[in-house]
XYZ file of C-alpha atoms in Angstrom:
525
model
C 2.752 30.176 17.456
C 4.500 27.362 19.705
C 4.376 24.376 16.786
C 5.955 22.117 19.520
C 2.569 21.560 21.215
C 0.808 20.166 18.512
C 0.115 16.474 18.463
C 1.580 15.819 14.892
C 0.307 11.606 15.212
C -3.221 13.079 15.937
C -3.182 16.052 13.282
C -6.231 16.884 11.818
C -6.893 20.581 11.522
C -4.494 23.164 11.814
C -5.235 26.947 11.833
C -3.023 29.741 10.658
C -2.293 32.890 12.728
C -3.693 34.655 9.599
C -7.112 32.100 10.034
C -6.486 29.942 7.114
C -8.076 26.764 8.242
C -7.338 23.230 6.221
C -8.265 19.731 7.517
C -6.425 17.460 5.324
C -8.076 14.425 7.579
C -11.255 14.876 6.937
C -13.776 12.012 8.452
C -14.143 9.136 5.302
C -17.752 8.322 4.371
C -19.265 5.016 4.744
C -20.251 5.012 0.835
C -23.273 3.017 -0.471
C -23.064 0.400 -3.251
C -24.824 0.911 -6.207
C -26.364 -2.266 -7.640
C -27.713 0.094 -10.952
C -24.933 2.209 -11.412
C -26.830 4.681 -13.304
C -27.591 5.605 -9.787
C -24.786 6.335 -8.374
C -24.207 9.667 -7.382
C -22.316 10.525 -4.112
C -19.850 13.512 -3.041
C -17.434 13.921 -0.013
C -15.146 16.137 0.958
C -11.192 15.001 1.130
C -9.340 18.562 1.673
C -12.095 20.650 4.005
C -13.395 22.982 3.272
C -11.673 23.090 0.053
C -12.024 20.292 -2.059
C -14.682 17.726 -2.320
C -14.987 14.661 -4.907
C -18.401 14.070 -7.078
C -18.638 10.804 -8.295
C -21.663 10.155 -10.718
C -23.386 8.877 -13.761
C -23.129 10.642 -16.900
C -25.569 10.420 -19.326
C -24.038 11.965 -21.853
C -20.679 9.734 -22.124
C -22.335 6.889 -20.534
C -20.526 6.207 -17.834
C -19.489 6.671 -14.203
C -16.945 9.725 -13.968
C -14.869 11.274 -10.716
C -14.877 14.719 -10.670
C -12.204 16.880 -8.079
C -14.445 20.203 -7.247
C -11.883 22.898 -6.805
C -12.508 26.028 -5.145
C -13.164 28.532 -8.228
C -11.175 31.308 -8.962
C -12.364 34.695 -10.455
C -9.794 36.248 -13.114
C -8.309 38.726 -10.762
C -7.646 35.860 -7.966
C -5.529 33.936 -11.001
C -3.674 36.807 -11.963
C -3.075 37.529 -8.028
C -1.959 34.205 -7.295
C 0.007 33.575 -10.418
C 2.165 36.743 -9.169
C 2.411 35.436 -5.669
C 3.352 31.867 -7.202
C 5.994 33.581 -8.742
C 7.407 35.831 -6.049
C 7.521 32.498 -3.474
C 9.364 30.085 -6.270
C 12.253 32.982 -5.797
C 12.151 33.128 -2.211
C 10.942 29.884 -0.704
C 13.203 27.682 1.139
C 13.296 24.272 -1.400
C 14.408 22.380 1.333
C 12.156 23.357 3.758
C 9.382 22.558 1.444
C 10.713 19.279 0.702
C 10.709 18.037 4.464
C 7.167 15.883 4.875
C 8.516 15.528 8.288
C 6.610 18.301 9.551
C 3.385 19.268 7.584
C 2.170 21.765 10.022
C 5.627 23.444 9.697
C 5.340 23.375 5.980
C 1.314 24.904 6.086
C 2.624 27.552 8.513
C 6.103 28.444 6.240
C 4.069 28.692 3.358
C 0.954 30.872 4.704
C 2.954 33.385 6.135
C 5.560 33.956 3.005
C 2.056 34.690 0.974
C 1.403 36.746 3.224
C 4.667 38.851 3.336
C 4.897 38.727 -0.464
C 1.120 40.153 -0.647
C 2.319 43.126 1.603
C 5.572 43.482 -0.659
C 3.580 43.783 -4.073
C 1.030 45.892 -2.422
C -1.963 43.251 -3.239
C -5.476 44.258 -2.518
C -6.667 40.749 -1.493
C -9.807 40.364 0.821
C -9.406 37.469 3.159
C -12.000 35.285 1.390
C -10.525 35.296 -1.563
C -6.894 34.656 0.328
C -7.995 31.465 1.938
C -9.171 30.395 -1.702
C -5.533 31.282 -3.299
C -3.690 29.827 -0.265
C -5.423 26.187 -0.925
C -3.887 26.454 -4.431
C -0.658 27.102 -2.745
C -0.532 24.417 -0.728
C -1.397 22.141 -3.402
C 1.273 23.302 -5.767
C 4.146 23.563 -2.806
C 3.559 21.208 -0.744
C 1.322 19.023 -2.353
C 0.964 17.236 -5.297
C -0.484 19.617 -8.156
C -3.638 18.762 -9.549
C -3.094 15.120 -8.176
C -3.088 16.155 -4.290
C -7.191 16.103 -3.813
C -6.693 11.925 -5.411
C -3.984 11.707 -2.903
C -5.932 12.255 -0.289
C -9.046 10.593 -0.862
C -9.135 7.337 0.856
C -11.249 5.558 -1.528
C -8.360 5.641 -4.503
C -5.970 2.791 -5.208
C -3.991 3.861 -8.300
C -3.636 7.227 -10.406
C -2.992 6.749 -13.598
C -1.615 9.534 -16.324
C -1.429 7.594 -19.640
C -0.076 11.327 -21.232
C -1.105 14.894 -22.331
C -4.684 15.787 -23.075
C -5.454 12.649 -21.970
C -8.095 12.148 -18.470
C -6.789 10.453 -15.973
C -8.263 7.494 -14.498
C -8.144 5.853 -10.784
C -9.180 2.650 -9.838
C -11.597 3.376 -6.851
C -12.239 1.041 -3.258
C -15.723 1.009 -4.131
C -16.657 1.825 -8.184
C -13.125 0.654 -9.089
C -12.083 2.031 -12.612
C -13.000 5.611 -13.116
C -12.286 8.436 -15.736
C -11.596 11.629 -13.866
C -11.780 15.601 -14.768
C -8.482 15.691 -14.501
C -5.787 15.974 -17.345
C -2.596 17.618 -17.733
C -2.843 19.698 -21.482
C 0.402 21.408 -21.254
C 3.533 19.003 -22.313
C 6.225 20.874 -20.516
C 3.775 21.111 -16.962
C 3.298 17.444 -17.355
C 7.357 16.824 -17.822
C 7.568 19.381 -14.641
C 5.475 17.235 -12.630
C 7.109 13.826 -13.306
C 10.233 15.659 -12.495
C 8.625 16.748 -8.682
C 7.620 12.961 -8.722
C 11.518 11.947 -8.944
C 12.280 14.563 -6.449
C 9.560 13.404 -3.986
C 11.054 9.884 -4.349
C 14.554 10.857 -4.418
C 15.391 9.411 -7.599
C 16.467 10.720 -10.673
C 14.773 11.061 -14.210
C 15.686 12.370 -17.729
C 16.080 12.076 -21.357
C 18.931 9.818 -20.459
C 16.886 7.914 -17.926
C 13.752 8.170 -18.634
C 11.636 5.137 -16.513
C 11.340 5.945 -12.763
C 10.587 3.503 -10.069
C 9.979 4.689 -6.520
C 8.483 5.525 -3.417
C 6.818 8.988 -2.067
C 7.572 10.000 1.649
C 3.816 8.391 2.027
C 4.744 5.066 1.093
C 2.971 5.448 -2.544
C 4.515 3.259 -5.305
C 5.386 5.471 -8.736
C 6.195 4.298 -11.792
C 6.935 7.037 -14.452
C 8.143 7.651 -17.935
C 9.669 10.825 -18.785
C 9.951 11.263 -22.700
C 8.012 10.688 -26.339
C 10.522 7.901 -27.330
C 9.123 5.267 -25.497
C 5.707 6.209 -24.048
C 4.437 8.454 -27.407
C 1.838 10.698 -25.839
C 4.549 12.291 -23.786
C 5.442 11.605 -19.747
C 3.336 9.161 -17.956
C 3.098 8.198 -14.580
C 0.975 5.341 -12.249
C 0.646 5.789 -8.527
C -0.361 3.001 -6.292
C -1.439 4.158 -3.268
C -0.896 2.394 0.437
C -2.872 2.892 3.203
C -0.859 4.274 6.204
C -1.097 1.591 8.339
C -1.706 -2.363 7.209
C -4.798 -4.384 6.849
C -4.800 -6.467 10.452
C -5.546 -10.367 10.151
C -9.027 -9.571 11.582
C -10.094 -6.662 8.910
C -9.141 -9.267 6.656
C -11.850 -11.324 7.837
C -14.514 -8.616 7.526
C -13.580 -8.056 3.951
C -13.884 -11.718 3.304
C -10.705 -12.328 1.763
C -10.195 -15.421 3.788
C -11.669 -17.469 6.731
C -10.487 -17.655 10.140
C -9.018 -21.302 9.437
C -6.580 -20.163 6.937
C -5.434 -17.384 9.130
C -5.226 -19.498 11.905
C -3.109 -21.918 9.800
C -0.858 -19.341 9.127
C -1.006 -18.316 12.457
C 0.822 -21.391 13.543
C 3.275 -21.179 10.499
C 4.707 -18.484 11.177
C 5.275 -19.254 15.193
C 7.513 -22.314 13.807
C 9.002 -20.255 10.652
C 8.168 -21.988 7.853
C 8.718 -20.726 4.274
C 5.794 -18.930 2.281
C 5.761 -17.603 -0.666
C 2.468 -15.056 -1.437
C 1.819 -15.656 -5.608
C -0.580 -13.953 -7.577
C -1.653 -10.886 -9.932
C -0.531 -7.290 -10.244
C -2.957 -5.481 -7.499
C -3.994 -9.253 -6.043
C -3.503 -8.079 -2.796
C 0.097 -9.992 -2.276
C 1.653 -7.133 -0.303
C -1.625 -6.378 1.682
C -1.509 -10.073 2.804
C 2.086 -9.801 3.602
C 1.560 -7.302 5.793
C -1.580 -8.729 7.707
C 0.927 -12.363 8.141
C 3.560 -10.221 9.652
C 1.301 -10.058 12.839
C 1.642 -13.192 13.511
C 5.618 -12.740 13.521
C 6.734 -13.911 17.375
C 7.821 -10.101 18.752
C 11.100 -11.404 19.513
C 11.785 -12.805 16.216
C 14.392 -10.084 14.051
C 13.050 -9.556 10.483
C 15.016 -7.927 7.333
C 12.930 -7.166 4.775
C 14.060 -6.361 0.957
C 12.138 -4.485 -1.700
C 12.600 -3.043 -5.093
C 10.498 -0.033 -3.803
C 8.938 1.028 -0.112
C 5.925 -0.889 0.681
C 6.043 -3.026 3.995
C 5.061 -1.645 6.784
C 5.584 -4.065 9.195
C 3.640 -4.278 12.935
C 7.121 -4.402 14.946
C 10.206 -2.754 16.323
C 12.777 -5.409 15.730
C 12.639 -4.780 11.992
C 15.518 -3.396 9.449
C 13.741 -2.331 6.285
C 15.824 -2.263 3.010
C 15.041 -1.091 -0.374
C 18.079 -1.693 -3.334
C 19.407 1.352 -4.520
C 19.668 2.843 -8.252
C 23.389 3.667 -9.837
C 24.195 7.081 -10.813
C 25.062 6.876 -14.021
C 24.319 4.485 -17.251
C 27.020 2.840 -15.557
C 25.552 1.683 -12.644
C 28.251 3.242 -10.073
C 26.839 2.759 -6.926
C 23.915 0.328 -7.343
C 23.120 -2.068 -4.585
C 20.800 -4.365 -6.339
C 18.444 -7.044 -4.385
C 21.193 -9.703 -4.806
C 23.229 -7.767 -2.640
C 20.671 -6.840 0.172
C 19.803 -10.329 0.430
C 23.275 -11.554 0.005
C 23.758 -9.021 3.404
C 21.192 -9.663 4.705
C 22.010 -13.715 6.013
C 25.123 -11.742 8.145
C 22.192 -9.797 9.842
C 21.132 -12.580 12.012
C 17.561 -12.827 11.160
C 14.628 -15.035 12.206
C 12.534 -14.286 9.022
C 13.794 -13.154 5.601
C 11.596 -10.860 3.693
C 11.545 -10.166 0.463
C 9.320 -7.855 -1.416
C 8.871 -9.975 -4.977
C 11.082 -12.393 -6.374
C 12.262 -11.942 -9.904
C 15.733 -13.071 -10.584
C 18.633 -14.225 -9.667
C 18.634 -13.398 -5.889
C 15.878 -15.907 -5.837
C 19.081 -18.272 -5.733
C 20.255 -16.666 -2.409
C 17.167 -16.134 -0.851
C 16.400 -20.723 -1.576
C 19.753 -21.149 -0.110
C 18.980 -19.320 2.648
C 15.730 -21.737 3.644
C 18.018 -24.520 2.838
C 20.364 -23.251 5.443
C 17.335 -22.902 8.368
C 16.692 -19.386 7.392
C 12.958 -18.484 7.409
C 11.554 -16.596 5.045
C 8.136 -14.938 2.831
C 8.612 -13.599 -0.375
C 5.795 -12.521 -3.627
C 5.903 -13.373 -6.711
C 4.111 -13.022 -10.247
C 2.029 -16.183 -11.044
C -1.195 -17.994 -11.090
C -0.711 -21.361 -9.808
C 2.373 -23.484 -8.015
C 3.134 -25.127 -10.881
C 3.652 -21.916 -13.075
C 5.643 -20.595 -9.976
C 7.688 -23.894 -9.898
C 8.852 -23.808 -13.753
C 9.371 -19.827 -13.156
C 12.005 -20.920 -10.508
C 13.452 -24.085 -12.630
C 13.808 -22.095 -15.932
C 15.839 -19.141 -17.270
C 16.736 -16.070 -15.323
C 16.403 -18.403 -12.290
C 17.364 -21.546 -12.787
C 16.933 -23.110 -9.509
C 17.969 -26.446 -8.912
C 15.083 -28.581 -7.881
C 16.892 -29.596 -4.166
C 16.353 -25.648 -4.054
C 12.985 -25.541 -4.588
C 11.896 -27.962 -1.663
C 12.729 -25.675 1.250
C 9.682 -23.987 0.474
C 6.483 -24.733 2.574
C 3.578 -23.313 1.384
C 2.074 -21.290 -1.878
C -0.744 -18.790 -0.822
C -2.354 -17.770 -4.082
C -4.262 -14.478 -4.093
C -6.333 -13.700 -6.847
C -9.015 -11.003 -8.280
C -12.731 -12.158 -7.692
C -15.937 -10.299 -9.063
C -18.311 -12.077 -6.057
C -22.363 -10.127 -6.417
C -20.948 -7.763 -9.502
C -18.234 -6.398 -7.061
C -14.694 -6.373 -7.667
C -12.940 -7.824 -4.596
C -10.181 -9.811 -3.658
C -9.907 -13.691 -2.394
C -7.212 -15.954 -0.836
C -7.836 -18.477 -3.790
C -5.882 -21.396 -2.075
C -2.937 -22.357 0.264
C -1.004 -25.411 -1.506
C 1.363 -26.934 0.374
C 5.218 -28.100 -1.482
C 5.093 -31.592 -0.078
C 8.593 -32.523 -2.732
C 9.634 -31.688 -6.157
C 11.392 -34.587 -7.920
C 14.590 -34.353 -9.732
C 12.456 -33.670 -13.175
C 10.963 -30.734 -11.911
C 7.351 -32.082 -11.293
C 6.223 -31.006 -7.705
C 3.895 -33.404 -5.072
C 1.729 -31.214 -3.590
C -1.508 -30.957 -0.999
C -3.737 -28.468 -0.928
C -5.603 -28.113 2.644
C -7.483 -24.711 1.923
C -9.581 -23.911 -0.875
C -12.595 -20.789 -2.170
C -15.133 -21.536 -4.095
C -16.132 -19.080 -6.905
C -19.786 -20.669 -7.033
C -20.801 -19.954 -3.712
C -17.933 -17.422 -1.840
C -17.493 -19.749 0.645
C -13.800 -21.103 2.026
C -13.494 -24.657 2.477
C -10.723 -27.473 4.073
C -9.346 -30.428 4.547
C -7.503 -31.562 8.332
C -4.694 -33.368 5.915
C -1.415 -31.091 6.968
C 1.618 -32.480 5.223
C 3.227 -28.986 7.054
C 1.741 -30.003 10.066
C 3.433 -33.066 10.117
C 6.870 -31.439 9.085
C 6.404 -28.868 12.079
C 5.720 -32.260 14.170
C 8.203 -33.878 13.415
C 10.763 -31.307 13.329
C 9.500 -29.652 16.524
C 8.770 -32.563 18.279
C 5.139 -31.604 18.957
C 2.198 -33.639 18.958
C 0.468 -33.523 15.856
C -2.871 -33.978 17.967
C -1.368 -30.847 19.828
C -1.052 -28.745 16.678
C -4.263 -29.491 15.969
C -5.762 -28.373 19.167
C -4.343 -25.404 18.915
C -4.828 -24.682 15.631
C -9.181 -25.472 16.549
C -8.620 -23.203 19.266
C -6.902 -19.830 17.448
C -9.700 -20.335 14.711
C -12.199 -19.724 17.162
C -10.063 -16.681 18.829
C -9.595 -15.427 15.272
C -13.123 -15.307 14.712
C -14.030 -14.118 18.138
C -11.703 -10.703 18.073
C -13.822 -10.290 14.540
C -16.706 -10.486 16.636
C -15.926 -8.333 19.405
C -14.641 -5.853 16.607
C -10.776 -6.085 17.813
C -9.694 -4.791 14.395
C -7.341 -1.634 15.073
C -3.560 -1.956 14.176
C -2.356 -1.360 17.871
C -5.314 -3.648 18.983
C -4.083 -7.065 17.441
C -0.712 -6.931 17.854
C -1.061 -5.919 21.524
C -3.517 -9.245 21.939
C -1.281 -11.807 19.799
C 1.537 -10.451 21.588
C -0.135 -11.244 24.780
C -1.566 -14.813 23.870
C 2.312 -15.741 23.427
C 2.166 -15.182 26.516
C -0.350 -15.720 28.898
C -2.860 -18.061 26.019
C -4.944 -18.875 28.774
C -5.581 -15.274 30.383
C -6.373 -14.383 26.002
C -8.936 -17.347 25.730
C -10.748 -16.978 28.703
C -11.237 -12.765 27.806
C -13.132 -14.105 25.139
C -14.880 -17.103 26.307
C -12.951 -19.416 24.022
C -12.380 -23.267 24.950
């Protein structure tokens, strides 16, 4: 079988020479929302024909559970597949199993050494019940265990194993938090798995360092702990899941998380590089917004991007990712912390500066690098600018407050519960007019939501305006022109459902361009 003439970017179901079928791209169901959630009571399938989800009421606990369907296996097809699990753990290829590169490949490797061991032990095993083992031997190869059905489903946002015998939970896209069927009851298979978790990130955990932080070949954030010491019911582990490609501006829109102003607005920021800085909650959507801003990146611009662990994926070529690097040893031989990226980074020649989420003390380099004319956007922890301000003024950070005016503009993201759903808002976008010598920062805030009615509201009062004015030496009448006009191109693409990843970046690309050839497409004035 020529693998070469698959599409891998289009993959969706491949078929074994042996007739093992497995879509692991199944089409994802527009689910309903439950306004009584005693009602609720859906299922969909996330690894065909194999594995579907049930997600439900239960009476008897009171509450709405996720359950992973499995195919079933009789007692013969265990003891069959525990010998064949066996036999392939001494003869299969580790490295070839631990390339992602190629999952067809990997399916392929993996169904026909079954099927040679089956021959070698002389296994009387009907097709049927073949195709049932072989899912489970995907999973536990190639996949992730008893974890690889949440993996898959598109719905899930975290997976979280708070330690043996205990269920796990995930926090859902539509019923949010939700305990699952799924626990690990054996201490040493849990340990086991946390270990394949530090392999699939290419870290390293153990007794002697026992907190992982890092990223699968998917782009999924882990966080793991590996002994009793310090989490007591034994190994844990949190997965926060991306999707493969990022949120565009215009999806934003549709899920209401801001208005076509503010993305306009930022829209214009970013063509003049100003300095942002993206504040809010763990799971605010910070890195989602990060992502959908990058769009609006000039092509031409060169961006270097620093992160603790994987998650940008940014909508351009001219881009050099880098992630900071753990030591080997208690030591720390070889680390390459963020101070050092970003301290690199300024010798890179970039237009924009990115970094992941500010903590310590390469906040320093990454302020002296706006003060110097380098533009940047960077996350952090926090609630409100002035929280963020005495977070930079204060112990571990301790920036000067000369520092602290390069920055521009606070976007605050916050969690929202708007007609009993769980959702997420762009709560405000405060502008750093100047922070005085004490510490105590003038600010303007041109962009507002209101809880009370879900609506987005704002002011024409730009102080950044005026500073791109100025500094550019445009018209501030200009700015505003165009800033009226890309609202109403903003909100037309929405319209005309231009939403796809390749879509908007092709047509901001463009309006740089030709804007008048863009506007007049879409019968904007």
């Amino acid at each position: 079988m020529n693998l070469d003439n698959i599409n891998k970017a289009e993959f969706l179901w491949f078929v074994m020479e042996g007739g093992v079928s497995i879509n692991l791209n199944p089409k994802v169901p527009a689910l309903p929302k439950f306004a009584d959630k005693t009602k609720i009571d859906v299922r969909y399938m996330v690894i065909a024909p194999y594995v579907s989800i049930h997600v439900y009421y239960d009476e008897k606990s009171g509450q709405v559970v996720y359950d992973v369907e499995e195919p079933i296996l009789s007692d013969k097809e265990k003891a069959d597949m525990d010998r064949i699990e066996r036999a392939m753990r001494e003869v299969v290829n580790v490295n070839m199993v631990g390339d992602d590169k190629s999952k067809e490949g990997l399916l392929d490797y993996i169904d026909k050494t079954a099927r040679l061991i089956i021959s070698e032990l002389g296994l009387a095993i009907e097709e049927d019940s073949y195709k049932r083992i072989y899912y489970y031997l995907y999973r536990n190869f190639i996949g992730l265990n008893e974890i690889e059905a949440m993996m898959q489903d598109y719905f899930i946002e975290d997976i979280e194993c708070n330690g043996k015998g205990e269920p796990m939970y995930i926090v859902h896209r539509v019923f949010r938090n939700i305990k699952t069927n799924v626990r690990f009851d054996d201490m040493d298979k849990l340990s086991s798995f946390v270990e394949k978790l530090a392999q699939k990130t290419g870290r390293y955990i153990s007794y002697a360092n026992p907190i992982l932080d890092g990223s699968l070949p998917d782009g999924s954030r882990v966080n793991a702990t590996y002994t009793q010491d310090i989490t007591s019911k034994g190994p844990t582990f949190t997965i926060r899941k991306f999707t493969k490609t990022p949120w565009t501006p215009t999806q934003l829109l549709g899920f209401h998380t801001m208005s076509p102003e503010m993305l306009a607005y930022f829209w214009i920021l970013m063509q003049y590089q100003s300095n942002l800085m993206i504040v809010g909650g763990t799971a605010s959507g910070k890195t989602t917004l990060l992502n959908a801003l990058a769009f609006f990146i000039p092509q031409e611009n060169r961006v270097v991007s620093i992160e603790d662990t994987r998650e940008l994926n940014l909508p351009r070529e001219n881009w050099l990712p880098s992630v900071v690097r753990g030591g080997v040893s208690s030591a720390g031989v070889g680390e390459v912390d963020m101070f050092s990226l970003l301290r690199s980074s300024f010798r890179q020649n970039p237009d924009y500066v990115i970094v992941g989420e500010v903590r310590g003390k390469e906040a320093s380099v990454l302020f002296q690098g706006m003060a110097s004319g380098h533009a940047s956007i960077s996350t952090m922890h926090g609630d409100s600018v002035d929280s963020i301000i005495r977070r930079l003024e204060t112990p571990p950070i301790s920036l000067s407050p000369m520092l602290v005016n390069g920055l521009d503009v606070m976007a605050i993201m916050t969690h929202a519960v708007v007609n009993g759903q769980e959702t997420r808002r762009l709560r405000e976008i405060v502008e750093v007019v100047k922070v005085e010598q004490d510490g105590t920062a003038l600010t303007n805030t041109p962009f507002t939501w209101s809880p009370a009615d879900d609506k987005f509201y704002f002011k024409k009062d730009s102080k950044i305006f005026d500073k791109i004015s100025q500094k550019m030496g445009i018209a501030r009448e200009e700015l505003d022109k165009e800033f009226a006009i890309r609202t109403k191109l903003l909100y037309a693409l929405f319209q005309n459902k231009v939403l796809s990843y390749d879509d908007v970046q092709r047509l901001i690309n463009d309006y740089a361009k030709n804007p008048a050839g863009v506007l007049s497409k879409y019968g904007v004035s």
